XYZ file of C-alpha atoms in Angstrom:
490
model
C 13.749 7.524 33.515
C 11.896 4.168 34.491
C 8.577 3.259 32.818
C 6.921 -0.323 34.143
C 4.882 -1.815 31.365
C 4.295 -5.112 33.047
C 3.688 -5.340 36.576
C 2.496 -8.471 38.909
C 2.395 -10.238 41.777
C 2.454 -13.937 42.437
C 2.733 -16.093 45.263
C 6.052 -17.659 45.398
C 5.908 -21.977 44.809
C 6.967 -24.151 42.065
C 3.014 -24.409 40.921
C 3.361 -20.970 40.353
C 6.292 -20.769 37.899
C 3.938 -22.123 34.944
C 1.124 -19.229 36.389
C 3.712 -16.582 35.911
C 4.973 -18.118 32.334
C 1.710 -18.398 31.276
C 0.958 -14.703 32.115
C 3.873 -13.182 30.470
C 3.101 -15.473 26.785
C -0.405 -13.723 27.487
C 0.593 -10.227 27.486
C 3.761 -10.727 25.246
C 1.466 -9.422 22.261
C 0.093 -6.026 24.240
C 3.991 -5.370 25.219
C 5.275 -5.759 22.103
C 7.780 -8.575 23.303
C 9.753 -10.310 20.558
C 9.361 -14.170 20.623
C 13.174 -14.254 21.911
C 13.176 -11.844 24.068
C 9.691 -13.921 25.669
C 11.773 -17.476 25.951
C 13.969 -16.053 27.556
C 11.968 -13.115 30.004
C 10.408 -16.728 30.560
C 13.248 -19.138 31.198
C 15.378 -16.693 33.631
C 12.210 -16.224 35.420
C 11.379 -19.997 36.484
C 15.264 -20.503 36.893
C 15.185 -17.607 39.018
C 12.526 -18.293 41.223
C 13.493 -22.096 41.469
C 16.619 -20.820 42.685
C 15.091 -18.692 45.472
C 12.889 -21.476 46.429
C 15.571 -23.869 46.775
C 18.366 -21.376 48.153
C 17.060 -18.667 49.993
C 16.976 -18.961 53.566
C 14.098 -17.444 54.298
C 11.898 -18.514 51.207
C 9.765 -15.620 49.765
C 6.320 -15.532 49.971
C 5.702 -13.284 47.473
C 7.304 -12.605 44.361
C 6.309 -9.302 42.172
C 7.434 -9.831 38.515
C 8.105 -6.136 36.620
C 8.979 -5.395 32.495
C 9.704 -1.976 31.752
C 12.102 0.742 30.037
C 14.970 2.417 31.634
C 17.482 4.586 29.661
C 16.361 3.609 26.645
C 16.688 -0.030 27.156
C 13.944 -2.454 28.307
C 14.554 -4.078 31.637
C 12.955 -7.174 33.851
C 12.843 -7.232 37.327
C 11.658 -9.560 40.326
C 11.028 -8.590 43.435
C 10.874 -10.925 46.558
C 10.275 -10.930 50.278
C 12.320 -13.257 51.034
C 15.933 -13.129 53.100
C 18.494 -11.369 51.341
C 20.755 -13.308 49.409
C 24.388 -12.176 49.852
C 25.992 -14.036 47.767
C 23.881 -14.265 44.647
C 25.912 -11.530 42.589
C 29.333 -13.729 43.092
C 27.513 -16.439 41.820
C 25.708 -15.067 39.078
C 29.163 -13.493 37.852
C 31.063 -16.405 38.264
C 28.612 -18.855 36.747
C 29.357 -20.625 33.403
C 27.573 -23.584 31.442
C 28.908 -26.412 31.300
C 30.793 -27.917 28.478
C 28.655 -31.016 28.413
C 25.137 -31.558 29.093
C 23.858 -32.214 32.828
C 20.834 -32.694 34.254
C 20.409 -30.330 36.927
C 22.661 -27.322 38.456
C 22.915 -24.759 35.589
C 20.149 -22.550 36.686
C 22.615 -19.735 37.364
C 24.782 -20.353 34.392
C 21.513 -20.090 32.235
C 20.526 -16.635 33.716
C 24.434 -15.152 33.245
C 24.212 -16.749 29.707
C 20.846 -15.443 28.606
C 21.303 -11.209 30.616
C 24.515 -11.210 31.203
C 24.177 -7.473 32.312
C 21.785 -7.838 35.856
C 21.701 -5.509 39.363
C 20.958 -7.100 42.742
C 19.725 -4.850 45.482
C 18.213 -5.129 49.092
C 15.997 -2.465 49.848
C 13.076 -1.473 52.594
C 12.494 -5.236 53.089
C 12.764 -6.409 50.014
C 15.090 -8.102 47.338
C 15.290 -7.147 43.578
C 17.201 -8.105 40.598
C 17.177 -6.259 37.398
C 18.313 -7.708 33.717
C 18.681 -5.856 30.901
C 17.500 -6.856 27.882
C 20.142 -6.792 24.729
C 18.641 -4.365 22.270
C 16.421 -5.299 19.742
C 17.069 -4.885 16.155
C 13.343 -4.459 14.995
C 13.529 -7.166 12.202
C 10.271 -7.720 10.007
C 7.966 -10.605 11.094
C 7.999 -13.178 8.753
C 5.939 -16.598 9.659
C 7.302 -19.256 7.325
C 4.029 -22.564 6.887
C 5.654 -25.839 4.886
C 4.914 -29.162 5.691
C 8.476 -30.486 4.836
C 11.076 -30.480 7.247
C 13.757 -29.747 4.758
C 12.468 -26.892 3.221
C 11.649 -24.765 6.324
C 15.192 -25.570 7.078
C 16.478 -24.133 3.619
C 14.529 -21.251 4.333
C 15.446 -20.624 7.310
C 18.873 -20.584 6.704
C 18.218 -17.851 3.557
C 16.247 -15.592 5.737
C 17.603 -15.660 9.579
C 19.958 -13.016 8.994
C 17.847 -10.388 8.462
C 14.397 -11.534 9.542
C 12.764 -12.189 13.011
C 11.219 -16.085 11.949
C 8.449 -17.727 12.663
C 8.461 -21.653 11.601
C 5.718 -24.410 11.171
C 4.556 -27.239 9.434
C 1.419 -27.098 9.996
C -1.122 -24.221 8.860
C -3.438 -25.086 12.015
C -0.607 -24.240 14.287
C 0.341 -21.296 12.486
C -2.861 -19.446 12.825
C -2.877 -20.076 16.082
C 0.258 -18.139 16.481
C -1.071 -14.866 14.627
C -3.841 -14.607 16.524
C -1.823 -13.715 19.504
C 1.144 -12.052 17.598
C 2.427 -9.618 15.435
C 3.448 -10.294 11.521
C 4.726 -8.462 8.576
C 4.529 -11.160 6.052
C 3.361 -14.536 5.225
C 5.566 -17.067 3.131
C 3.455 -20.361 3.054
C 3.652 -23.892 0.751
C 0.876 -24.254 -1.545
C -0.207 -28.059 -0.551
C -0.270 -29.051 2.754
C -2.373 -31.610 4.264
C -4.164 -30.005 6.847
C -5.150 -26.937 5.704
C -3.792 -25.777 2.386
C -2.447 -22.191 1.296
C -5.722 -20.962 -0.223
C -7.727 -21.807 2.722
C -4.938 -20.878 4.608
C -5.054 -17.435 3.374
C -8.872 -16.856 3.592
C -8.719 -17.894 7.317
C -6.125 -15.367 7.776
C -8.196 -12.455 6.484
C -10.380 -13.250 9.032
C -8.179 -12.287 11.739
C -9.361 -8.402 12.266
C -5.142 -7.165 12.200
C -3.687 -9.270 10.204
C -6.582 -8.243 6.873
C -4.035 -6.527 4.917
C -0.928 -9.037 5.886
C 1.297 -9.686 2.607
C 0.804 -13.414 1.357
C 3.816 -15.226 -0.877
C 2.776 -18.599 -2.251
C 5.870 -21.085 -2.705
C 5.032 -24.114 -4.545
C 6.454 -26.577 -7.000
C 2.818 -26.272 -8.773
C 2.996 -24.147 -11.912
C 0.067 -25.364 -14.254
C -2.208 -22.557 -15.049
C -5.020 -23.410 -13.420
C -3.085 -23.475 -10.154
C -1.586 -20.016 -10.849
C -4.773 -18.539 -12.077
C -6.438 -19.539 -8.726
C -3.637 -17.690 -6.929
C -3.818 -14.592 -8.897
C -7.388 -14.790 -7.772
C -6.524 -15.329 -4.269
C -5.452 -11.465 -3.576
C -2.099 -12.919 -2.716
C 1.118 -10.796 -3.250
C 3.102 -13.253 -5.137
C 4.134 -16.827 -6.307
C 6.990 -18.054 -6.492
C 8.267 -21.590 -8.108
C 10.047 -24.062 -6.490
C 13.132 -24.826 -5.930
C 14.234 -20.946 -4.946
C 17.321 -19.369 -5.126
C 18.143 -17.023 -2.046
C 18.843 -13.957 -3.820
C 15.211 -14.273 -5.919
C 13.311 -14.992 -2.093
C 15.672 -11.593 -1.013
C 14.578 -9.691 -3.606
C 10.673 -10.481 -3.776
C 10.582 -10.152 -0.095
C 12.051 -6.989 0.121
C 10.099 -5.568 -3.047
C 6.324 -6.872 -1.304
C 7.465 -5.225 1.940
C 8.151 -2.160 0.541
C 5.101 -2.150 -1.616
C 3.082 -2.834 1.653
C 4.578 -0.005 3.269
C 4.127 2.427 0.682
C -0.198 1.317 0.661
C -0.176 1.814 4.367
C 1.809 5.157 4.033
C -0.660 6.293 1.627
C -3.753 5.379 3.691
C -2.047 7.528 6.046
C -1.590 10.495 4.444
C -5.219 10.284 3.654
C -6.539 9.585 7.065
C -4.370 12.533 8.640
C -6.067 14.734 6.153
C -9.214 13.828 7.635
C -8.439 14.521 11.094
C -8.763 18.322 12.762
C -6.517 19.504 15.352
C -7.456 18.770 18.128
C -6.847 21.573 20.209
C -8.471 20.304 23.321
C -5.941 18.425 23.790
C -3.915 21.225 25.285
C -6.660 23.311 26.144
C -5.657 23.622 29.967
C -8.112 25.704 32.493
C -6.404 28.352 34.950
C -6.410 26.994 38.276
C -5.997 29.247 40.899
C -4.952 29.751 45.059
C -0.764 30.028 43.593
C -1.309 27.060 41.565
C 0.093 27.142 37.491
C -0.226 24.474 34.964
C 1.836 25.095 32.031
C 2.077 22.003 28.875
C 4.127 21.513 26.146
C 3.247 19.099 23.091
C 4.661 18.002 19.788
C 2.707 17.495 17.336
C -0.502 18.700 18.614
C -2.704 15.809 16.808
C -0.701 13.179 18.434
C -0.894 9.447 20.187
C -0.572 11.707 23.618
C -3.507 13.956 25.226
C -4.171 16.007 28.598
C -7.124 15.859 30.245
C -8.170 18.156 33.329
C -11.627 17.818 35.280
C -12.666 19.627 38.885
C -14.268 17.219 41.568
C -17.186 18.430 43.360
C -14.826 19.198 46.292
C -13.200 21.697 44.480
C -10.102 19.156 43.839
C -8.008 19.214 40.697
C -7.925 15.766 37.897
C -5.188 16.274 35.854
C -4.340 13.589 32.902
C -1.397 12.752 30.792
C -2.066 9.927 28.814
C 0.195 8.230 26.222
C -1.223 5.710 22.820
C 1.623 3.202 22.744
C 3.327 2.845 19.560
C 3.861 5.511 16.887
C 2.296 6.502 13.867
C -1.379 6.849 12.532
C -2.619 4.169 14.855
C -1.323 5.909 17.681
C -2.608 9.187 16.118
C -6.236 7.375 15.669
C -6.106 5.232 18.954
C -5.542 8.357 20.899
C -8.423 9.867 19.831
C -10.763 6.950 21.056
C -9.503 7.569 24.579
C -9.278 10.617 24.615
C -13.411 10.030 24.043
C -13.827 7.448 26.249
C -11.903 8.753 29.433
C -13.583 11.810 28.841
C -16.589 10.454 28.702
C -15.932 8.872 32.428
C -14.666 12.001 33.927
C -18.262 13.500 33.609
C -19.770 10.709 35.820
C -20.358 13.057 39.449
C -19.065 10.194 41.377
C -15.729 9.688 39.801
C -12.716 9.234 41.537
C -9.274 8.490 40.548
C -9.746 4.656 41.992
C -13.145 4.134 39.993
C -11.283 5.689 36.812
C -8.386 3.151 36.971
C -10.949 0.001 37.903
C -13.435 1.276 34.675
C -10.397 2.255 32.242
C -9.178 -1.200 33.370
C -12.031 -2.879 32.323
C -12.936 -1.445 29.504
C -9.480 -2.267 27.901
C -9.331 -5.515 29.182
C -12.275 -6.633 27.557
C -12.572 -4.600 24.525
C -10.198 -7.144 22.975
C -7.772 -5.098 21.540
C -4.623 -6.286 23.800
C -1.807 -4.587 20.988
C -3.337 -1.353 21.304
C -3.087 -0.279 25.345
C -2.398 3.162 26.487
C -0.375 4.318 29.961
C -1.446 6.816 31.546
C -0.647 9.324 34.505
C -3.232 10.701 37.455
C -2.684 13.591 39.004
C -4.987 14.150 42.025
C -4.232 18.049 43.540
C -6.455 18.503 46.662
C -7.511 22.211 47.783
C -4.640 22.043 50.131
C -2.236 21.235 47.905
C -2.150 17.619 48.972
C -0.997 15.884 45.745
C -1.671 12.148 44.686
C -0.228 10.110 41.517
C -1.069 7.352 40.008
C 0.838 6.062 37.778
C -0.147 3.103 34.779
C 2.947 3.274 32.590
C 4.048 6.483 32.485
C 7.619 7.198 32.488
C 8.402 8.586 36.169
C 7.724 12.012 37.111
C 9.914 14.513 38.710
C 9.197 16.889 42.733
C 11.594 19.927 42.377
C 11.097 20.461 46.137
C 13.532 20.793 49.146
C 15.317 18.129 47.315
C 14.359 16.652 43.563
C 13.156 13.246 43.955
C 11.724 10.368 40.610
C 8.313 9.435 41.167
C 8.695 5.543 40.816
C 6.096 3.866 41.954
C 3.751 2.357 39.236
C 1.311 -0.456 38.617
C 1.984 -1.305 35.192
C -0.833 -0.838 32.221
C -3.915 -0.369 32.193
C -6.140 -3.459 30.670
C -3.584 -6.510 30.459
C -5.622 -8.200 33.768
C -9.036 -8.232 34.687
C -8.069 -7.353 38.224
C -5.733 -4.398 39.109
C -3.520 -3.812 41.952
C -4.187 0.168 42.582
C -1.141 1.353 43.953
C -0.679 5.422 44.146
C 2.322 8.218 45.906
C 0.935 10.674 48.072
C 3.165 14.177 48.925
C 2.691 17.472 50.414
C 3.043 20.392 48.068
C 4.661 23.813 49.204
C 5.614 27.454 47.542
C 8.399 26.750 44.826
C 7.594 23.583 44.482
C 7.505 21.792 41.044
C 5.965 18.513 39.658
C 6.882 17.779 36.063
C 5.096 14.868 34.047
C 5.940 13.886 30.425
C 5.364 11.450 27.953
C 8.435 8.592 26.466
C 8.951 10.707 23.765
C 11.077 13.585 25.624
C 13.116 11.455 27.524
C 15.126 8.311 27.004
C 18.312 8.481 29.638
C 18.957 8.593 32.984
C 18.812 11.721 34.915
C 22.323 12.464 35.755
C 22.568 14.111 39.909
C 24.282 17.261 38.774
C 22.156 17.947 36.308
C 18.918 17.360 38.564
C 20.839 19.502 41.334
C 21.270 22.225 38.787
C 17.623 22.380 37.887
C 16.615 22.173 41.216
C 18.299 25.919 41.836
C 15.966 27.459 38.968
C 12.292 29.144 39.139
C 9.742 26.816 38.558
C 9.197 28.187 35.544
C 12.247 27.803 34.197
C 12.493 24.449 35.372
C 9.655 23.859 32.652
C 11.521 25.315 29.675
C 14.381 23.849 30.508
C 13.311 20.192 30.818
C 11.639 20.678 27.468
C 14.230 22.191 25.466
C 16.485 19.571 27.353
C 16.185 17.287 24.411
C 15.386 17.982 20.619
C 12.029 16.506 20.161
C 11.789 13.882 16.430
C 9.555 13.484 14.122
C 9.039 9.706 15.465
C 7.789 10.459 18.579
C 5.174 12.492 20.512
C 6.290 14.575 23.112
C 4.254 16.061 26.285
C 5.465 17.676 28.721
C 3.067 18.713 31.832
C 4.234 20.685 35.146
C 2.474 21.512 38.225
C 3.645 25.053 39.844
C 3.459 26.571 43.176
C 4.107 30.011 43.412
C 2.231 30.694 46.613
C 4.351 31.515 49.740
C 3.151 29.435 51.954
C 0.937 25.765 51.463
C -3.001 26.768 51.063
């Protein structure tokens, strides 16, 4: 299973490489990249494309930079034009840094030392390399604000184990950063000279997602009136100067918690509001030897299927996907599920004007952490089928042979241009398209096991692929197949 998140191209030149770095800290926040994993996404792509400006012999024109998941794990790509270069997997394997510093020369070394686990191919014209990402731990957030050197050290140094840090010394710079980032909790000094923690905090509040973000005051600054003001601040706690690191441990862990257990309850109450929403599922018969069957899990979930019959008499089918889990997802889904139905009743759409309106909509309604991918089926009278794809893991033809659906074009809404790109087939009796969401499946489809379910019914080829994998709790599940059962193409 492949799903591209991220996808882009750029014209190949050493002006560029700051374009492409800049694009990728843009979108870091809507792809839910880590602030490591982004330095270094970052660094192995200038290194890389320095090194194919400098070493290729044909020099690419055109380099198309790719983030995605595959088998669970999250993967970068880039994709060139350029001649193939034989010998870069040698050198990429047999690369090391140096022991002492140099100036220039370690480009390779850097990308072995930061994805050590890469795949070079050459394929229909054009070059790719693919790096794995090491897997992510999913440590809380914490941004730590002091205006001493010494002390963001100390802390540092008490919290790096088991947190994902932020640092600065100045609160300016630090709200900077959480306007374009995620956070779990706030540890800021009390005094500082550019902005100080009270102030600090209001202008936080301000920030539409980060309202409810846990605040600790540290501070050296006991008198009462200073701890009355920051009872009076909303903040979560204070704690005195110096600090020990099992006290910072414990309060940290104890405010987290707490936090979790307020959202958790706002929740519980907001699912109680919401109604199944049964039209979600609620698929129409279409006919000539054509089935649609779908299976979902839960029904009020982050996912939703859409169908809608073009004035041609041509078939819109939709799977679309909330990212992320959870209420928000739950919520988020809802909203799109409005406004793309809301689109689909214009008498002019088409699956191009869809993508460009979808696109612009998201783009712009400011919102970059909460995106959505989504999959379009186009089914023509005569069985001519279309996808297009903006995210979606990649869907599976049972036909004379079984065959992944790959192409994509990345999500919807992270550029105010989009690159349309769609996969255009033939269908014919037998034949089987099956679509589903990243909650069913997480590995790599294994040729046996494809051959095996190739040699079923159509039908079966649905029940198997979802009872394939024991759904969780944790994610939502949809699974949507096409079916021909006719005995010859209409």
């Amino acid at each position: 299973m492949y799903q591209t998140l991220f996808q882009r191209q750029f014209t190949l030149s050493y002006e560029n490489l700051s374009r492409i770095r800049t694009a990728l800290d843009n979108k870091s926040q809507a792809l839910h990249l880590e602030p490591e994993a982004l330095q270094n996404i970052k660094l192995v792509c200038s290194e890389y494309c320095a090194n194919l400006l400098e070493h290729q012999d044909d020099v690419a024109s055109q380099v198309t930079i790719s983030y995605g998941r595959s088998n669970g794990r999250y993967i970068f790509s880039i994709r060139d034009n350029g001649s193939p270069w034989h010998q870069l997997t040698q050198q990429l394997e047999a690369a090391e840094l140096p022991d002492v510093a140099v100036e220039n020369g370690m480009g390779l070394a850097l990308i072995r030392a930061t994805f050590p686990s890469f795949t070079y191919h050459n394929l229909h014209g054009y070059n790719q390399i693919r790096f794995q990402l090491p897997k992510q731990n999913h440590r809380k957030q914490i941004i730590i604000v002091d205006d001493s050197q010494s002390q963001l050290t100390l802390l540092a140094h008490f919290l790096k184990q088991d947190y994902q840090l932020a640092l600065f010394s100045q609160a300016s710079e630090a709200l900077q950063w959480l306007k374009k980032n995620h956070c779990d909790l706030v540890l800021t000094d009390l005094h500082m000279p550019d902005i100080d923690g009270f102030d600090f905090r209001r202008q936080v509040a301000t920030i539409q997602r980060h309202r409810l973000l846990p605040f600790i005051f540290l501070s050296a600054d006991t008198i009462t009136e200073t701890l009355s003001a920051a009872a009076q601040s909303g903040i979560d706690d204070f704690l005195a100067k110096p600090i020990s690191k099992p006290h910072l441990s414990v309060v940290l862990a104890r405010v987290l918690k707490r936090h979790h257990h307020l959202l958790s309850a706002f929740e519980d109450k907001l699912q109680q509001q919401l109604n199944t929403h049964t039209f979600y599922n609620n698929l129409l018969p279409i006919h000539n030897g054509r089935k649609l069957l779908l299976n979902q899990e839960p029904q009020i979930s982050g996912d939703f299927v859409m169908q809608k019959q073009l004035n041609d008499g041509s078939q819109l089918l939709l799977l679309g996907d909330q990212m992320g889990h959870g209420m928000a997802a739950k919520t988020n889904g809802a909203v799109y599920f409005g406004v793309i139905q809301g689109l689909l009743h214009m008498p002019e759409i088409t699956p191009q004007l869809l993508c460009q309106i979808l696109n612009d909509h998201l783009y712009h309604a400011g919102n970059k952490s909460s995106l959505i991918c989504l999959l379009i089926l186009h089914l023509s009278t005569d069985n001519m089928l279309t996808v297009y794809n903006a995210g979606m893991p990649t869907p599976i033809l049972f036909s004379d042979q079984h065959q992944l659906i790959e192409p994509s074009m990345g999500l919807l809404g992270l550029f105010n241009t989009l690159e349309i790109n769609s996969w255009q087939t033939q269908l014919y009796s037998g034949d089987s398209l099956h679509c589903y969401s990243d909650g069913l499946y997480e590995s790599q489809w294994a040729k046996k096991e494809l051959m095996t379910i190739q040699a079923m019914q159509p039908e079966q080829r649905h029940k198997y692929l979802w009872q394939r994998t024991p759904q969780t709790p944790a994610d939502d599940c949809s699974l949507l197949s096409i079916i021909l059962t006719d005995t010859q193409s209409l």
